[in-house]
Short mmCIF file of C-alpha atoms and ligand atoms in Angstrom, two decimals:
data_model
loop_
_atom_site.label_atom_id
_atom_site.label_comp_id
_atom_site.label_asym_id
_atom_site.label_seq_id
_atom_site.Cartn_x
_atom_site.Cartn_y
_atom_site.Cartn_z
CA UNK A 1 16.76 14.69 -4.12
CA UNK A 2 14.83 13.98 -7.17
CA UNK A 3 11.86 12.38 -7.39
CA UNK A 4 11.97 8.03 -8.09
CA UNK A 5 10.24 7.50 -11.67
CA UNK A 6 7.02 5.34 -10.45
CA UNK A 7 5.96 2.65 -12.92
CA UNK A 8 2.51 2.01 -14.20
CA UNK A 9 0.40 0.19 -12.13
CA UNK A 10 -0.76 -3.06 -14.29
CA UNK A 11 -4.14 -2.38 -13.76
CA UNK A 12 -6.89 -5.24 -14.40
CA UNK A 13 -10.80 -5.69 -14.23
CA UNK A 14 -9.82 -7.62 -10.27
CA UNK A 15 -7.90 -4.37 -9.52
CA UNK A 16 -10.22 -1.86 -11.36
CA UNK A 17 -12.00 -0.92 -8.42
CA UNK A 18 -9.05 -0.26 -6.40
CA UNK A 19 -7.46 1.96 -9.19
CA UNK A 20 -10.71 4.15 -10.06
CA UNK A 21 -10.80 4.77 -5.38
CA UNK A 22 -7.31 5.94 -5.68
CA UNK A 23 -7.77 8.50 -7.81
CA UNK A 24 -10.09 9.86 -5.67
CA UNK A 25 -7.58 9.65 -2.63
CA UNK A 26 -9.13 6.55 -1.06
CA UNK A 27 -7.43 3.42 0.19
CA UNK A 28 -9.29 0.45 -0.65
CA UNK A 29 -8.67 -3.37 0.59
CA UNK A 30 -10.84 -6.17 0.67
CA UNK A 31 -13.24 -7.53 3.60
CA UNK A 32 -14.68 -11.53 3.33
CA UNK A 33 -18.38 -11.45 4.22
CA UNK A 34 -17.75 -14.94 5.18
CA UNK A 35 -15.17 -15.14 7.91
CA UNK A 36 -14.69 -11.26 8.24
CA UNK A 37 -10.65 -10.82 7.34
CA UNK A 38 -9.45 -7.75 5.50
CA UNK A 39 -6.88 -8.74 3.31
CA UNK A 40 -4.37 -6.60 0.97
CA UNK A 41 -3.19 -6.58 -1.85
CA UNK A 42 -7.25 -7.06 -3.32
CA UNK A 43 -8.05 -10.53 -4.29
CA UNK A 44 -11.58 -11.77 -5.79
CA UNK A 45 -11.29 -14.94 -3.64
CA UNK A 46 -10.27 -14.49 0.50
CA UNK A 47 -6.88 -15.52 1.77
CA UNK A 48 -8.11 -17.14 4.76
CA UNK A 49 -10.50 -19.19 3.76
CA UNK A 50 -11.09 -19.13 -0.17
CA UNK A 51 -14.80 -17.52 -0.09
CA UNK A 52 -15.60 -15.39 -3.10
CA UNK A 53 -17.64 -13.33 -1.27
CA UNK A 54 -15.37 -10.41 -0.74
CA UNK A 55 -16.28 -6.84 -0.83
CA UNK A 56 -14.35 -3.43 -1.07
CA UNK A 57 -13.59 -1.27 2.17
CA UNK A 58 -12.15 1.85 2.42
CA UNK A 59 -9.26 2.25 5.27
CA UNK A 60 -7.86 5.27 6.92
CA UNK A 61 -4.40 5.28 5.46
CA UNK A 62 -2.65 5.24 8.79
CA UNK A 63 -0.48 2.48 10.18
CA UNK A 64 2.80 1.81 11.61
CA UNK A 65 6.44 0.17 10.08
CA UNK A 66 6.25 -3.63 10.03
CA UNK A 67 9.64 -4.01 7.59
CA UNK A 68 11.78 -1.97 5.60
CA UNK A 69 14.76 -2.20 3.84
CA UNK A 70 16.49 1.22 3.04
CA UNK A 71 18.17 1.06 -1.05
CA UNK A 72 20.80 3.19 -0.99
CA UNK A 73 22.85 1.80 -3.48
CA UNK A 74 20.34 2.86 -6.41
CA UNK A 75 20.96 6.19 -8.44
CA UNK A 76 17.67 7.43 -6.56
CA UNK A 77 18.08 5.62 -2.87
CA UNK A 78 14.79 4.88 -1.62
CA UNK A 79 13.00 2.84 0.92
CA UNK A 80 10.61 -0.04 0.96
CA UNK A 81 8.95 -2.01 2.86
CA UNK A 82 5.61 -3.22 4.86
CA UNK A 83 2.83 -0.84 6.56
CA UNK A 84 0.64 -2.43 9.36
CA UNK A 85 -2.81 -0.60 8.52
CA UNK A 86 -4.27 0.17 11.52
CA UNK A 87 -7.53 -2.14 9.96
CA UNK A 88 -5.22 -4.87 10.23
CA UNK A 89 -3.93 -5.90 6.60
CA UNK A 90 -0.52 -5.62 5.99
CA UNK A 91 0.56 -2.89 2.57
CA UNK A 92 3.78 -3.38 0.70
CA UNK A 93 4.71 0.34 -0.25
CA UNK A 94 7.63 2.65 -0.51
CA UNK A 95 8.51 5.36 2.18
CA UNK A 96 8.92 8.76 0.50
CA UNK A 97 8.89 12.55 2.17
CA UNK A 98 11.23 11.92 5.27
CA UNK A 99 14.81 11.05 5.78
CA UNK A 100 15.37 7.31 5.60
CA UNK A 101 17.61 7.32 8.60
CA UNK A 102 14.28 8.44 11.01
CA UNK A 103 12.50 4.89 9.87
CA UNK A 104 11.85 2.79 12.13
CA UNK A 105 10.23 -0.36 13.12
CA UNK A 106 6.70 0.38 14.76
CA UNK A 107 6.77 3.80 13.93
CA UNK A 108 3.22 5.53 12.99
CA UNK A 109 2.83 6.42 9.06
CA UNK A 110 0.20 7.82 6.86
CA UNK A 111 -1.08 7.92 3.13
CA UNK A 112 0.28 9.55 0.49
CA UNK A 113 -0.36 9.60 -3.08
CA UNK A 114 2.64 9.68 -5.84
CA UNK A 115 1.64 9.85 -9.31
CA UNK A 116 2.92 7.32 -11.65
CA UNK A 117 3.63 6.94 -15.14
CA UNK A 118 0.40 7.52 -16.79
CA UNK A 119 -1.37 9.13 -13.71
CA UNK A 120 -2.63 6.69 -11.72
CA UNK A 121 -2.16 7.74 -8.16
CA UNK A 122 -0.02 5.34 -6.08
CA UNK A 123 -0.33 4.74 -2.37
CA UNK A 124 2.96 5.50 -0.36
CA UNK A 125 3.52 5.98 2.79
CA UNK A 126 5.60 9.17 4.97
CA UNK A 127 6.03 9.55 8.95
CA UNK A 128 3.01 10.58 11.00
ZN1 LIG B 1 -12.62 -15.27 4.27
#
């Protein structure tokens, strides 16, 4: 099966940070000093309770299925859908490296990184 053409990442001075970790292989989200939450995607200002004082933290990359919607239809099928990190924060991502019929709901995942258009490194995710 060939490999999905991966677009860009629109890459800004918020998102910077995150970018420059993963091309060094690391995940990053954000952690609010003030009430503690790890949120994701990376946001200056917290989710939870609209504190500024956030700060980057490096997860482990593993987590399990929340959602996922298979797109078979496409000229490429592929699969997409949400990872519960084990840190808590919830990743949209695509599934990539396994068959689309063994996804399932609540089953463990781990990192990968796919390289995009322009080289950024993009975090995916592929059965545990
Ligand atoms: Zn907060």
């Amino acid at each position: 099966m060939a490999e999905r053409k991966i677009t860009a990442p629109a890459i800004n001075p918020e998102t910077k940070p995150f970018w420059d970790a993963a091309a060094q292989g690391r995940l990053m989200v954000k952690k609010c000093i003030a009430c503690g939450e790890l949120h994701y995607y990376p946001r200056t200002i917290c989710p939870f309770c609209h504190s500024d004082r956030t700060e980057w933290l490096a997860v482990s990359g593993k987590g399990t299925i929340y959602t996922y919607s298979v797109m078979r239809r496409a000229p490429e099928p592929y699969a997409i859908g949400y990872v519960a990190l084990d840190e808590g924060p919830k990743i949209m991502t695509n599934f990539v490296d396994c068959s689309f019929d063994d996804l399932k709901i609540g089953k463990a995942v781990k990192l990968v990184w796919k390289p995009a258009d322009g080289g950024a490194k993009v975090p995916m995710f592929t059965l545990a």
